[in-house]
C-alpha positions as MATLAB code, in Angstrom:
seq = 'XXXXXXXXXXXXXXXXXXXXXXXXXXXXXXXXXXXXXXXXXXXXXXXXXXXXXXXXXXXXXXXXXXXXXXXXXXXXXXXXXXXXXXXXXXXXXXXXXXXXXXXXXXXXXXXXXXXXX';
ca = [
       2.094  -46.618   22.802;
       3.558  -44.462   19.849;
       2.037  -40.989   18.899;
      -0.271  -41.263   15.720;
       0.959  -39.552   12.936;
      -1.275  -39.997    9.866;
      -2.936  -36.525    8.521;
      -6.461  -36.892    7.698;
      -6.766  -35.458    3.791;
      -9.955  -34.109    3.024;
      -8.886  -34.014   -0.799;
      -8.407  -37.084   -2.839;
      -4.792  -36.159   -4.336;
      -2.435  -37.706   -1.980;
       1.010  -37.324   -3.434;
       3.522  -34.134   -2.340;
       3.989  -32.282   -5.719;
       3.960  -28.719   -6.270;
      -0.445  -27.945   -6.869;
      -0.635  -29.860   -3.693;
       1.815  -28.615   -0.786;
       0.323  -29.465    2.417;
       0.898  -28.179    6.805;
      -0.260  -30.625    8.858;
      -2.838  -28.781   11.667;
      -3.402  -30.092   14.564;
      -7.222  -29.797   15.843;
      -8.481  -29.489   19.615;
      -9.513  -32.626   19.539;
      -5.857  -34.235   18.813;
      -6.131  -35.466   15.228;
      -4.237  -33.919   12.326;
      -5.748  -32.028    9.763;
      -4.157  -31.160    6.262;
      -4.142  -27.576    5.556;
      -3.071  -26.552    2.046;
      -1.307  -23.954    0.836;
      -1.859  -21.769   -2.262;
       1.056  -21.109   -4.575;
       2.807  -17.802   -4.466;
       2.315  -15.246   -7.163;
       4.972  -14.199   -9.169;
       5.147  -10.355  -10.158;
       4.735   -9.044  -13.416;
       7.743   -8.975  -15.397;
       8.684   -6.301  -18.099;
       8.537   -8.505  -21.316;
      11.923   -6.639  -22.150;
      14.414   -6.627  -19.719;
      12.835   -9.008  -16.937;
      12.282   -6.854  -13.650;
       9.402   -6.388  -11.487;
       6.565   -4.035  -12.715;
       5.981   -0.919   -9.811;
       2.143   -0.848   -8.955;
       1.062   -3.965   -9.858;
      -0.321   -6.838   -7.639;
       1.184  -10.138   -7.827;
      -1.715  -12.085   -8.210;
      -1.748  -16.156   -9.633;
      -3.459  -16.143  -13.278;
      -7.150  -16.529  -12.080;
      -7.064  -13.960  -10.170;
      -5.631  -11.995  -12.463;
      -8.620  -12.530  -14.825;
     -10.518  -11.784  -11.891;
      -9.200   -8.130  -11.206;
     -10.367   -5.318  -12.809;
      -8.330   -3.676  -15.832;
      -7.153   -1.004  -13.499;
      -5.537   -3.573  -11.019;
      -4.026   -5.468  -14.689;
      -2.092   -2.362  -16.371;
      -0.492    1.274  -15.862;
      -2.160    3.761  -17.664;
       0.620    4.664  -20.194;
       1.489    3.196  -23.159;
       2.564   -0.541  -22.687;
       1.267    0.173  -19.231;
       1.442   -3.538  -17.415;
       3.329   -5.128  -20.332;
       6.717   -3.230  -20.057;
       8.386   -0.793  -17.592;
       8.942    2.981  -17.909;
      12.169    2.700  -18.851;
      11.973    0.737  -22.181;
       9.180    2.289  -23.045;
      10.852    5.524  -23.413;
      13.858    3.149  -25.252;
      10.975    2.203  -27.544;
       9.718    5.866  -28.263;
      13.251    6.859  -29.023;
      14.118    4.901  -31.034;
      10.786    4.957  -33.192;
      11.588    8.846  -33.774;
      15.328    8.472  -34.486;
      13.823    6.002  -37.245;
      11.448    8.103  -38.614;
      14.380   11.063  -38.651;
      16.792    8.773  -40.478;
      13.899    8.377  -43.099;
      13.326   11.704  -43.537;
      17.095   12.520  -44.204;
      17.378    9.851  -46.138;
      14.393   11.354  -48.406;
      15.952   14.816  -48.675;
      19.587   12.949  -49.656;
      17.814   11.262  -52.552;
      16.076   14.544  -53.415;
      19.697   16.231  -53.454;
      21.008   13.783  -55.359;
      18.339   13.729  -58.072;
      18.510   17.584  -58.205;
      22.287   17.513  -58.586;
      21.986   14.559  -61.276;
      19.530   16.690  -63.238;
      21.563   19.917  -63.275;
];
């Protein structure tokens, strides 16, 4: 006689797709149970350049909901949306912005004074 195979699902969906991944268990008394398997969390990504976030959890989007802010973000600016790194890219860049503006003013000032005299 030939071993049974067939996996007892206690859930209705029955087909292998990626929601529904599934280790069959065997039980002490010699059926075989279906035990599922969660998906794994993917880290938070800098919405910049694309690596990890340091100090925060993994976590799939429920859970996320779930967690508290202080588990969500980094308390800095763009804390939890984008990494240390670009966010001092970011600040940067704002003041050599706001510089340019301000030389730009006192070049148009000169020039008007100069124009006038």
């Amino acid at each position: 006689m030939t071993k049974d195979h067939r996996v007892t699902n206690p859930r209705r969906h029955a087909y292998r797709t990626l929601s529904n991944k599934v280790k069959a268990v065997k039980t002490p008394g010699g059926s075989l149970k279906a035990h599922y398997h969660r998906k794994k969390p993917a880290s938070v990504k800098c919405g910049d350049c694309g690596t990890a976030l340091p100090g925060l959890k993994a976590l799939r989007p429920i859970a996320m909901k779930r967690a508290s802010k202080c588990r969500r973000t980094v308390k800095r600016a763009y804390g939890g949306s984008r990494c240390a790194h670009c966010v001092r890219q970011r600040v940067l860049r704002a003041f050599l912005i706001e510089e340019q503006k301000i030389v730009k003013k006192m070049l148009a000032e000169k020039m008007r004074a100069s124009k006038e005299a």
